[in-house]
Short mmCIF file of N, CA and C in Angstrom, two decimals:
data_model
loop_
_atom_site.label_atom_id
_atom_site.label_comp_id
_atom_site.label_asym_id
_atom_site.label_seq_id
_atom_site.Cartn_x
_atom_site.Cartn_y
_atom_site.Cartn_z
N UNK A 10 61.69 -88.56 71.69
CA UNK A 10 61.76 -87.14 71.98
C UNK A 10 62.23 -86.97 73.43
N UNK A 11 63.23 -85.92 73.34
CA UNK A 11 64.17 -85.69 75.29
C UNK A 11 62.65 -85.17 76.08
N UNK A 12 63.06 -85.48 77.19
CA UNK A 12 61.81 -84.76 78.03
C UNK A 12 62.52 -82.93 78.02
N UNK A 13 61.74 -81.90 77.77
CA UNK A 13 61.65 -80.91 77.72
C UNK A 13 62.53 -80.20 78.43
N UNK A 14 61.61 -80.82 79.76
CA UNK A 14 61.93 -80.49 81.07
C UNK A 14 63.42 -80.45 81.31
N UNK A 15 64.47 -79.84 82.39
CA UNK A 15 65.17 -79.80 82.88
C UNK A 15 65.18 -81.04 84.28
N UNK A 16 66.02 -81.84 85.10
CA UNK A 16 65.74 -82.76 85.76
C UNK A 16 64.91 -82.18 87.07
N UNK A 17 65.45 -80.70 87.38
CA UNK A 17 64.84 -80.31 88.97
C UNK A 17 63.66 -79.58 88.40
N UNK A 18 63.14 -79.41 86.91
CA UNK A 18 61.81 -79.21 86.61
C UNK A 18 60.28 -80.06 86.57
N UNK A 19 61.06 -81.06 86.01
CA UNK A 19 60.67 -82.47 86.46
C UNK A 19 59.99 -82.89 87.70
N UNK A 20 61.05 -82.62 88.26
CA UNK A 20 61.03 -83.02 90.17
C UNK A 20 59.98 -82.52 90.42
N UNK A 21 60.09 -81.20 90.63
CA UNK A 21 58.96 -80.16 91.08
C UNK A 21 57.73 -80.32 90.43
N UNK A 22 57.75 -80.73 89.17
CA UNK A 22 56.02 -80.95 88.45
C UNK A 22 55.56 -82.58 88.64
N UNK A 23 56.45 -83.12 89.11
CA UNK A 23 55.84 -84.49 89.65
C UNK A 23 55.50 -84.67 91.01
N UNK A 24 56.48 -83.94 91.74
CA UNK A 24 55.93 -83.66 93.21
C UNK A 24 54.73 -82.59 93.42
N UNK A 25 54.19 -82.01 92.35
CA UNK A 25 53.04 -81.10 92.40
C UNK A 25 51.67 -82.17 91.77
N UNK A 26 51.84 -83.34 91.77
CA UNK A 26 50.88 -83.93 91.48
C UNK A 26 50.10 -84.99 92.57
N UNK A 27 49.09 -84.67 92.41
CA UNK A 27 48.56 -84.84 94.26
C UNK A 27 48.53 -86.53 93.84
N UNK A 28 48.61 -87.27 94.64
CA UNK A 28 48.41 -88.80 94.73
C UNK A 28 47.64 -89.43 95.91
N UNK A 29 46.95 -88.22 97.16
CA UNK A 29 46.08 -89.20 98.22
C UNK A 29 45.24 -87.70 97.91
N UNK A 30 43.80 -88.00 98.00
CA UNK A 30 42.73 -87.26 98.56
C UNK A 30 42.28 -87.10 96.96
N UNK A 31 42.24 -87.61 96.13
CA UNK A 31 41.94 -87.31 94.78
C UNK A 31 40.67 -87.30 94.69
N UNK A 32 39.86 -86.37 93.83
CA UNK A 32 38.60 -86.52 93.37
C UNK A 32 37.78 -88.09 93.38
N UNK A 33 38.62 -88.55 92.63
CA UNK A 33 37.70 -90.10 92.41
C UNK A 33 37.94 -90.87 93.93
N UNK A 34 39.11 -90.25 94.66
CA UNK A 34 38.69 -91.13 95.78
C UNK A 34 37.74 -90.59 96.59
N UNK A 35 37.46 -89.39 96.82
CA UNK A 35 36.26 -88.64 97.72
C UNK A 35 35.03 -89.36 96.91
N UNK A 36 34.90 -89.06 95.63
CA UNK A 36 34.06 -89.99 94.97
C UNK A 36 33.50 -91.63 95.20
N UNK A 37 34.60 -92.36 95.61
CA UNK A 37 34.17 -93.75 95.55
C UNK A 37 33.87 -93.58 97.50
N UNK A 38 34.73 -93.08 98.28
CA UNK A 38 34.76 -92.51 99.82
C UNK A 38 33.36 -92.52 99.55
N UNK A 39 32.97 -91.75 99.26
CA UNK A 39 31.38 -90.83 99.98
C UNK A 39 30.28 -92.21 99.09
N UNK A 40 30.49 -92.55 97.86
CA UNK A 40 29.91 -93.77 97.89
C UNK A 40 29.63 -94.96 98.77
N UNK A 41 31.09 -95.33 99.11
CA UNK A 41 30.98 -96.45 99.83
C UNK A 41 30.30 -96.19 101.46
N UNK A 42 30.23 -94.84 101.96
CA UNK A 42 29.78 -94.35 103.10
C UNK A 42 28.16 -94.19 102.62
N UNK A 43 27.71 -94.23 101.33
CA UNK A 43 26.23 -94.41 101.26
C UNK A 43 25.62 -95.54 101.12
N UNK A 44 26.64 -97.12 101.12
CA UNK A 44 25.95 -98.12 101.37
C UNK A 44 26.34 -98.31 102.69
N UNK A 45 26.76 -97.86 103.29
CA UNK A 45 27.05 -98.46 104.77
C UNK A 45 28.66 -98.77 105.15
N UNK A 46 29.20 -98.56 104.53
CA UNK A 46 30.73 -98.93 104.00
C UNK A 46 31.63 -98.34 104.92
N UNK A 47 32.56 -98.55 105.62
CA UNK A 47 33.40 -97.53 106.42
C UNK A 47 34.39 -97.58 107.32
N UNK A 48 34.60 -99.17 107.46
CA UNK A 48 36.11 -99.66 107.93
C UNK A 48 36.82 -99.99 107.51
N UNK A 49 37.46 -98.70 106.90
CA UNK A 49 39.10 -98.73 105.51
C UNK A 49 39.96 -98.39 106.75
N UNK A 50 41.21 -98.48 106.07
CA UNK A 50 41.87 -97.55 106.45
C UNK A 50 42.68 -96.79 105.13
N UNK A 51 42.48 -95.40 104.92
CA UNK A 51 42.88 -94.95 103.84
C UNK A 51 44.59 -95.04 103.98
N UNK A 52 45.53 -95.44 102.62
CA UNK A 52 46.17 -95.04 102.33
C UNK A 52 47.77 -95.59 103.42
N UNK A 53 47.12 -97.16 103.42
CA UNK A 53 47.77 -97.85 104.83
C UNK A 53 48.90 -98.24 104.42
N UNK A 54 49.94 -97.77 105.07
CA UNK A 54 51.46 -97.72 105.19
C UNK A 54 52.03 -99.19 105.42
N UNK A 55 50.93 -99.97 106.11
CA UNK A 55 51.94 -101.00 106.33
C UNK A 55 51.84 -101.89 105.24
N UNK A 56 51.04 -101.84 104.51
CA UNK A 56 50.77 -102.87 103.01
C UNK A 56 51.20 -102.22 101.94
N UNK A 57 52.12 -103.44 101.25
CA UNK A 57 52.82 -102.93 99.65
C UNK A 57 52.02 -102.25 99.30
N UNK A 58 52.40 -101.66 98.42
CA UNK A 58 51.50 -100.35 98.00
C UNK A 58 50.51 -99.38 98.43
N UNK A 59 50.63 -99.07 99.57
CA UNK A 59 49.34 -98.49 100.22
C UNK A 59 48.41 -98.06 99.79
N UNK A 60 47.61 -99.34 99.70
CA UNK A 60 46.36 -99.36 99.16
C UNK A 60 44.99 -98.05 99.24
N UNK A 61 44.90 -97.60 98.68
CA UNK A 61 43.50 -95.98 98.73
C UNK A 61 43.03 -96.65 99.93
N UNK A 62 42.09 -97.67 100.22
CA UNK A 62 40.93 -98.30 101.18
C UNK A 62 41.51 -99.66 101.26
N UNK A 63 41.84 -100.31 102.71
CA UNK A 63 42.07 -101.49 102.83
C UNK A 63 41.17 -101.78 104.30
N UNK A 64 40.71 -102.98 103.40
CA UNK A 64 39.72 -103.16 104.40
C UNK A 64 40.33 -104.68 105.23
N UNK A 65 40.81 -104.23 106.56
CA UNK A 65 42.10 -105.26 107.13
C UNK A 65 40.53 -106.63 107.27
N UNK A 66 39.22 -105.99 107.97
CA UNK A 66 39.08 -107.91 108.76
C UNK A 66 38.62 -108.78 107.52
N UNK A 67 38.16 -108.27 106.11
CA UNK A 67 37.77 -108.73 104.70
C UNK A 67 39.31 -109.39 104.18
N UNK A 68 40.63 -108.32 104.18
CA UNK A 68 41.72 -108.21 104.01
C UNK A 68 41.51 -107.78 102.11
N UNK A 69 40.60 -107.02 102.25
CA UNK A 69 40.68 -106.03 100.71
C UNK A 69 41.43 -105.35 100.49
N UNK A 70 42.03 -105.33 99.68
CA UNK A 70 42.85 -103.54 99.71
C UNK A 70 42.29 -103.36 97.86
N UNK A 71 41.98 -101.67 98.00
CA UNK A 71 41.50 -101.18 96.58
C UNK A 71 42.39 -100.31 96.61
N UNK A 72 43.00 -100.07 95.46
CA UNK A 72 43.61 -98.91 94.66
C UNK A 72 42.82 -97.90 93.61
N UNK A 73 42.90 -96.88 93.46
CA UNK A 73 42.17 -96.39 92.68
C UNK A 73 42.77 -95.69 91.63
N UNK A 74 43.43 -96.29 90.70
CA UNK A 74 44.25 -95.81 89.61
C UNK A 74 44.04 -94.60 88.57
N UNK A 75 44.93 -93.66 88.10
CA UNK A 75 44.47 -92.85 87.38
C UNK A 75 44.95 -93.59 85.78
N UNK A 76 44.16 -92.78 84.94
CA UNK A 76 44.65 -93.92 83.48
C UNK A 76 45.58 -93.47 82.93
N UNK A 77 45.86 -91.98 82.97
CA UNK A 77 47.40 -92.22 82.33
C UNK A 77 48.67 -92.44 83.05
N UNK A 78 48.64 -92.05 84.52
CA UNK A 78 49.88 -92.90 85.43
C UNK A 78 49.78 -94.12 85.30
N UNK A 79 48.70 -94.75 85.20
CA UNK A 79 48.72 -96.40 85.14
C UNK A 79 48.85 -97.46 83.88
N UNK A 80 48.96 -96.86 82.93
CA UNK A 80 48.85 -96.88 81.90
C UNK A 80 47.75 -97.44 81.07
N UNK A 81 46.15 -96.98 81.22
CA UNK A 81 45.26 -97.75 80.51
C UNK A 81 45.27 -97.16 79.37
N UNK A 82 45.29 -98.32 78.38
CA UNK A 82 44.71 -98.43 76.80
C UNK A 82 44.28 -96.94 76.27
N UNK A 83 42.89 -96.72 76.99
CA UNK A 83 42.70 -95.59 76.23
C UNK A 83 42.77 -94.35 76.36
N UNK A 84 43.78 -94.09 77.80
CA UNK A 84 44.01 -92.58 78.25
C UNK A 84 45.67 -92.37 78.27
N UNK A 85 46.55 -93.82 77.80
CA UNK A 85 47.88 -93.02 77.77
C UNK A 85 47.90 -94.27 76.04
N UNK A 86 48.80 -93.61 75.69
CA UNK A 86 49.09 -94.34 73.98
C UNK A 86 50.69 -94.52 74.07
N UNK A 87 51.41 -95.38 74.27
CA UNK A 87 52.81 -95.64 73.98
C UNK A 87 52.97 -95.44 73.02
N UNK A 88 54.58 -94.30 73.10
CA UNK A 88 55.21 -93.64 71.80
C UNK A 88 54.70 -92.56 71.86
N UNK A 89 53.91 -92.59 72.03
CA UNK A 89 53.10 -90.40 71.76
C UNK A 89 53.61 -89.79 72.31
N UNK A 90 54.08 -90.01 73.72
CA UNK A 90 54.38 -88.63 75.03
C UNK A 90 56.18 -88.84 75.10
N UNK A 91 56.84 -89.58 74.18
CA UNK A 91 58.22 -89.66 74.57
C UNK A 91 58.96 -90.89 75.35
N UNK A 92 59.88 -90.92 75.33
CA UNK A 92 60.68 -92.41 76.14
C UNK A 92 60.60 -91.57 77.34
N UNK A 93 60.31 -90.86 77.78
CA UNK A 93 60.81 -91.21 79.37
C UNK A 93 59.63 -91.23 79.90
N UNK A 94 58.43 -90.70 79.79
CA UNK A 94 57.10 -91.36 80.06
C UNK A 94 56.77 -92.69 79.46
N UNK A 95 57.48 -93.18 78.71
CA UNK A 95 56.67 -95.18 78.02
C UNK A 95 57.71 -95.43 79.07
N UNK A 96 58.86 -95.14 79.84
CA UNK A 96 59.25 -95.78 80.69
C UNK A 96 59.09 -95.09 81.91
N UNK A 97 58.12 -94.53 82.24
CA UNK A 97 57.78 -94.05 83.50
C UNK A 97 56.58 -95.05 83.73
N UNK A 98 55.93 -95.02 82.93
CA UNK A 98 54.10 -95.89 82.73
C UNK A 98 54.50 -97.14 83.02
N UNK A 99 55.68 -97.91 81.70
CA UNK A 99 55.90 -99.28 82.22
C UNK A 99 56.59 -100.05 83.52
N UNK A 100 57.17 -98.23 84.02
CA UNK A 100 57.83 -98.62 85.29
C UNK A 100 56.65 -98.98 86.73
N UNK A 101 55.39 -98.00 86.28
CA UNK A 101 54.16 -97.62 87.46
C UNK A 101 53.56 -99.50 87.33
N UNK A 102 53.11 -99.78 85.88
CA UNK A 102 52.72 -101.06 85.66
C UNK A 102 53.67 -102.17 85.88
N UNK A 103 54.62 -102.39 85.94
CA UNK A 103 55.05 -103.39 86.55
C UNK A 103 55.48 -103.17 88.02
N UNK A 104 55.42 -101.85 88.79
CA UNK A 104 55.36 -102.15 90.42
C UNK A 104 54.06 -102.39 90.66
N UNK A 105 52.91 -101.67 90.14
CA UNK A 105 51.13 -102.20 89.99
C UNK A 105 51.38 -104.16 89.88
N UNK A 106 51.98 -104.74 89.04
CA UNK A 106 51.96 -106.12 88.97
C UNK A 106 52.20 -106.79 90.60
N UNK A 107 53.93 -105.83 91.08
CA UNK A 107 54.66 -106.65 92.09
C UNK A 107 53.89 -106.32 93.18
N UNK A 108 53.46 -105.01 93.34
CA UNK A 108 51.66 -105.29 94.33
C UNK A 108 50.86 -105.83 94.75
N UNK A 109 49.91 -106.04 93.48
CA UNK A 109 49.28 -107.30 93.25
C UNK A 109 49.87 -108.99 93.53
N UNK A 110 51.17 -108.96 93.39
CA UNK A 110 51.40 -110.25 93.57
C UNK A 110 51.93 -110.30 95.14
N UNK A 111 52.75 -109.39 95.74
CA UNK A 111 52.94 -109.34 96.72
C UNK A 111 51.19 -109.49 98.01
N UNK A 112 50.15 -108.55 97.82
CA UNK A 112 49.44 -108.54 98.41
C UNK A 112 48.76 -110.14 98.29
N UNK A 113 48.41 -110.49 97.20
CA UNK A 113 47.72 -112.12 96.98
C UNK A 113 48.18 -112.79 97.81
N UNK A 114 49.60 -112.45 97.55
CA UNK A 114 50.64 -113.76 98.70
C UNK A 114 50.43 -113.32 100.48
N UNK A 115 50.14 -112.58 100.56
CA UNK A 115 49.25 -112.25 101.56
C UNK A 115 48.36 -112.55 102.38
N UNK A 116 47.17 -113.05 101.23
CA UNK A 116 46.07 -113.62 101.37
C UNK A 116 44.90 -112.21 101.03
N UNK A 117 45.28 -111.33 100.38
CA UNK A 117 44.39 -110.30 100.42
C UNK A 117 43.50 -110.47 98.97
N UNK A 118 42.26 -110.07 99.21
CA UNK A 118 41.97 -109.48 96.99
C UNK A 118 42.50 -108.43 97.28
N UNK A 119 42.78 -108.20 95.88
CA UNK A 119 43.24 -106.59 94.95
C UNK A 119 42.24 -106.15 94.37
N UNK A 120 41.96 -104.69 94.22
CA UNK A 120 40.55 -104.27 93.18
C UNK A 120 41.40 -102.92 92.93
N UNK A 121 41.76 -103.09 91.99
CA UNK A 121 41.81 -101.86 90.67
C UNK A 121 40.94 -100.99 89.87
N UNK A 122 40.72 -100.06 90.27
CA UNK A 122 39.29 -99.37 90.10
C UNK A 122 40.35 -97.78 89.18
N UNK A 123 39.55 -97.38 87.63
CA UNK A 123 40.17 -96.55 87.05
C UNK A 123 39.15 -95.65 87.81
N UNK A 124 40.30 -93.81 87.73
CA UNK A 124 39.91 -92.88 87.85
C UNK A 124 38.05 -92.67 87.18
N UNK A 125 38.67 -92.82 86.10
CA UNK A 125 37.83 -92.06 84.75
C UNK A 125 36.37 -93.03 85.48
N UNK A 126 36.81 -94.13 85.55
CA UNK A 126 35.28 -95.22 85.94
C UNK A 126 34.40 -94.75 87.01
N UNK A 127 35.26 -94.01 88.01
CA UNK A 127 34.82 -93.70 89.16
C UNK A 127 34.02 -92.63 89.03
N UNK A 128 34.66 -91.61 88.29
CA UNK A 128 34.01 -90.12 87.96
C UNK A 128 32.90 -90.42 87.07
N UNK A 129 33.05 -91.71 86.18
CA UNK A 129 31.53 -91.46 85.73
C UNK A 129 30.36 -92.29 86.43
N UNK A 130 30.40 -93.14 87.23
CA UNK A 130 29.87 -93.93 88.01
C UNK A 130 30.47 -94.04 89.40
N UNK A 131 30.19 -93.76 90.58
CA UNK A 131 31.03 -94.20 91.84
C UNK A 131 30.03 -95.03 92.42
N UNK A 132 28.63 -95.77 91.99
CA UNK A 132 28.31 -96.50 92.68
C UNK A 132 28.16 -97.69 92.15
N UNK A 133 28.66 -97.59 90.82
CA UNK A 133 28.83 -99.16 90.36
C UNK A 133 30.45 -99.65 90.83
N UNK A 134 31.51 -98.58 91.08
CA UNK A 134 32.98 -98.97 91.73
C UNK A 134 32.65 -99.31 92.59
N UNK A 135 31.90 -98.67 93.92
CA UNK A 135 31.43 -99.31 95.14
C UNK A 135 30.72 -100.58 95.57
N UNK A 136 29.65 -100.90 94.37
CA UNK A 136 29.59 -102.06 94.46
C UNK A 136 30.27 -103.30 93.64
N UNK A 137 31.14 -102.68 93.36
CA UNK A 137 32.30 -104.37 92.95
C UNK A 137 33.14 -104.33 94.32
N UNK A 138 33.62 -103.04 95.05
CA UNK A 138 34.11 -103.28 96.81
C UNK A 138 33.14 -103.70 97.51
N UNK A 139 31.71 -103.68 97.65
CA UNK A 139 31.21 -104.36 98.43
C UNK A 139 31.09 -105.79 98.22
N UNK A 140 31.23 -106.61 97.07
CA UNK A 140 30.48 -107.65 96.51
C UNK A 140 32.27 -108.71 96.60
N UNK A 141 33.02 -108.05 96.37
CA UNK A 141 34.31 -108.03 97.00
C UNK A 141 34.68 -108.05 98.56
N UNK A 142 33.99 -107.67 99.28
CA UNK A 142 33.59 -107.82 100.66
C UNK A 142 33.08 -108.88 101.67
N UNK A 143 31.93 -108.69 100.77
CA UNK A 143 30.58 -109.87 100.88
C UNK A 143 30.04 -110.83 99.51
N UNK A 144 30.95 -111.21 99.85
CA UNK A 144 31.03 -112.52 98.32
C UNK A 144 29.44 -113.67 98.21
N UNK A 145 29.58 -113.69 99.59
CA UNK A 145 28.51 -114.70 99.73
C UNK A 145 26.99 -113.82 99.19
N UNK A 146 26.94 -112.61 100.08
CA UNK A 146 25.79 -111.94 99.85
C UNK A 146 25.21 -111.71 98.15
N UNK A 147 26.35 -111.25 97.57
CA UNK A 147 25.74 -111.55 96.28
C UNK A 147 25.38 -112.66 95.80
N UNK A 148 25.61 -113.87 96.12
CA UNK A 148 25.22 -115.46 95.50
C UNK A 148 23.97 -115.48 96.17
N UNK A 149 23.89 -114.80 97.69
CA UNK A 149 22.63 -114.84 97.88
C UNK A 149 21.30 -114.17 97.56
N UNK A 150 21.55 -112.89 97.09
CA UNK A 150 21.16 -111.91 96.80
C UNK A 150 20.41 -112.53 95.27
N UNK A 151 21.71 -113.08 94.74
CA UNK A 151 20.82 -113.60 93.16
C UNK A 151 19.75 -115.00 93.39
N UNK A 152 19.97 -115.20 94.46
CA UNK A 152 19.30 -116.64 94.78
C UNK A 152 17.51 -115.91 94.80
N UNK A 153 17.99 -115.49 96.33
CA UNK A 153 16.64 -114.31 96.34
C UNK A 153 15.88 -113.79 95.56
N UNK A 154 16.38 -113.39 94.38
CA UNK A 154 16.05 -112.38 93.26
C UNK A 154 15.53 -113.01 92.04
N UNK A 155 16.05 -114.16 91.64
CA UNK A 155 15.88 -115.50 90.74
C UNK A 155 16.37 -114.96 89.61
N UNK A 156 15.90 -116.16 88.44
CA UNK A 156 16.86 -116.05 87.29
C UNK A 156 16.35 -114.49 86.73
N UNK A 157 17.74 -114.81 86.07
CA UNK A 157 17.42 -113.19 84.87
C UNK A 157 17.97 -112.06 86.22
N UNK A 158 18.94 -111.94 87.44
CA UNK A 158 18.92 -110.96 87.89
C UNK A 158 20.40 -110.60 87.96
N UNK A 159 20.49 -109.18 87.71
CA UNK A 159 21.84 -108.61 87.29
C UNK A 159 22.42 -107.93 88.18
N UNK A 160 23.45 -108.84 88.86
CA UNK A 160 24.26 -108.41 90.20
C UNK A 160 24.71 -106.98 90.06
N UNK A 161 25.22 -106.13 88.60
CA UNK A 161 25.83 -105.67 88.47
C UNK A 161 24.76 -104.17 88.26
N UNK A 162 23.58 -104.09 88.13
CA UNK A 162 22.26 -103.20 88.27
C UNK A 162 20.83 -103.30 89.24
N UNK A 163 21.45 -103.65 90.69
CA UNK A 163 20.54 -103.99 91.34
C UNK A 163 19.01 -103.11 90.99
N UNK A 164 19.47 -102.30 90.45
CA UNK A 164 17.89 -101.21 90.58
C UNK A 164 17.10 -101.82 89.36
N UNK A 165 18.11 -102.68 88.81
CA UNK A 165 17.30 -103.01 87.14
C UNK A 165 15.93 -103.84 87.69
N UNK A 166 15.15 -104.18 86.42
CA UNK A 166 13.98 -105.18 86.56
C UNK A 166 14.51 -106.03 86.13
N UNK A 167 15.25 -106.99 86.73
CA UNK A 167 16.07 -108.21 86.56
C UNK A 167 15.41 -109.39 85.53
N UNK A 168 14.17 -109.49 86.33
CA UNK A 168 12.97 -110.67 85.00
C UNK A 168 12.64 -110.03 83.65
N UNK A 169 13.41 -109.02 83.20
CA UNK A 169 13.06 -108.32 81.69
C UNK A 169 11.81 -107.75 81.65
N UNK A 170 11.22 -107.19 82.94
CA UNK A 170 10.26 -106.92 82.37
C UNK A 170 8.92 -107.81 83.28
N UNK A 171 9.28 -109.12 83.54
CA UNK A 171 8.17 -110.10 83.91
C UNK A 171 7.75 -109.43 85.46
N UNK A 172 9.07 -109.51 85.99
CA UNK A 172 8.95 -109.60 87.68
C UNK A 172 9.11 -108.00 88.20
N UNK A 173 8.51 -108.30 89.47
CA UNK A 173 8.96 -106.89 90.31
C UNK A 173 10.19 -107.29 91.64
N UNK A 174 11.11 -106.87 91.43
CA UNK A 174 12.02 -106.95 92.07
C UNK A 174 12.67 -105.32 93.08
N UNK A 175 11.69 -104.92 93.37
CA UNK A 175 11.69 -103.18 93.33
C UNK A 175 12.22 -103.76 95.31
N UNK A 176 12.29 -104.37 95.48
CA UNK A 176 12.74 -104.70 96.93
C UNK A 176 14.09 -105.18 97.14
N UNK A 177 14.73 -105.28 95.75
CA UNK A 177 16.33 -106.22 95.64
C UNK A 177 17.21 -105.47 96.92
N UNK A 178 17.28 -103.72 96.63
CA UNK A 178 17.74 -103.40 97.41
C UNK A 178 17.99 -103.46 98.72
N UNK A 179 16.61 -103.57 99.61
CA UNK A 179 16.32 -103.97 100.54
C UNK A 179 17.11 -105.54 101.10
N UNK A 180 16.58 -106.62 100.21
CA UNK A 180 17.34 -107.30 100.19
C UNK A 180 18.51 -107.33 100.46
N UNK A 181 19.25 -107.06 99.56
CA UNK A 181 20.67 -106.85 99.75
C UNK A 181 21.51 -106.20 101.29
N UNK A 182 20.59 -105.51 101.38
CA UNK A 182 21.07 -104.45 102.76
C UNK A 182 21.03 -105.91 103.93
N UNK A 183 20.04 -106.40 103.66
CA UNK A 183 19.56 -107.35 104.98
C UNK A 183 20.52 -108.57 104.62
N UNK A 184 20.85 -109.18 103.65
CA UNK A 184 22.09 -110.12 103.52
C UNK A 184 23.20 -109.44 103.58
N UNK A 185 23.79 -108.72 103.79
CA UNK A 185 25.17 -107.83 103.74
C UNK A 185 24.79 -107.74 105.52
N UNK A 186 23.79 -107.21 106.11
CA UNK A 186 23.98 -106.81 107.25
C UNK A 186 23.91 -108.28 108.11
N UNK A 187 23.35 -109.15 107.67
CA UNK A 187 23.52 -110.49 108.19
C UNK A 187 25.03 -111.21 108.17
N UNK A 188 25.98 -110.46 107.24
CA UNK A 188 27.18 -111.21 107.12
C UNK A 188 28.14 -110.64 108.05
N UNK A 189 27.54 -109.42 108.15
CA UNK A 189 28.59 -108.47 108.86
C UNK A 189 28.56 -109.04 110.46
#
């Protein structure tokens, strides 16, 4: 199916689509500023893709993708919206690839964090950037905490039930602030 649109209609409704200051990034922003989080630099020009938050002395850079510009599975469907969006999407996903490969070669991680993930959770996105950060702290953190404990729900009762672990948090703060 032709795109609808006219080409300078186009223009104008793609340049009306905001791409820095987005919801999910104020979202994961104001997260990561409630664990302590806060030497990014948003939206940094000098790295392929200017990464949402790059965190230069870690050398993180996070992107925060929306799912149907980026093309995830279950918010864009190839074939439904027309050829010039399945080749707009596969065009976004393979510069998303040369990104990623460009930044690695770098020496940086990449973290790809969907819109939709963020809006329904921004403090489980925040902590895969912190744990991404402080790599060690979580190995230590589970050491601390012992078996049965779930990096990924610090607030959980990690021992099923057995143990009280109602201090993990604490924890955590004090190995993260020890690394820093």
């Amino acid at each position: 199916m032709p795109d609808p649109l006219t080409p300078e209609q186009r223009r104008k409704a793609m340049q009306a689509v905001k791409s820095t200051g987005t919801s999910p990034e104020r979202k994961l922003e104001a997260a990561l500023h409630s664990i302590g989080l806060d030497q990014w630099e948003a939206h940094c020009p000098t790295l392929p893709g200017k990464p949402d938050f790059a965190f230069h002395e870690a050398r993180v850079a996070v992107f925060v993708d929306g799912g149907f510009w980026h093309g995830h599975p279950t918010r864009y469907w190839q074939g439904r919206s027309g050829e010039y969006w399945d080749k707009k999407i596969a065009r976004n996903q393979e510069r998303d690839r040369q990104v990623d490969t460009e930044l690695r070669s770098l020496g940086w991680t990449v973290i790809r964090l969907w819109d939709f993930e963020i809006q329904k959770g921004s403090e489980a996105a925040a902590r895969r950037v912190q744990d991404a950060l402080f790599p060690n702290a979580v190995r230590r953190v589970a050491e601390v905490a012992g078996p049965g404990y779930d990096a990924d729900d610090t607030n959980a009762n990690a021992a099923g039930g057995t143990g009280d672990f109602s201090n993990v948090d604490s924890v955590l703060e004090k190995v993260v602030d020890d690394e820093r």
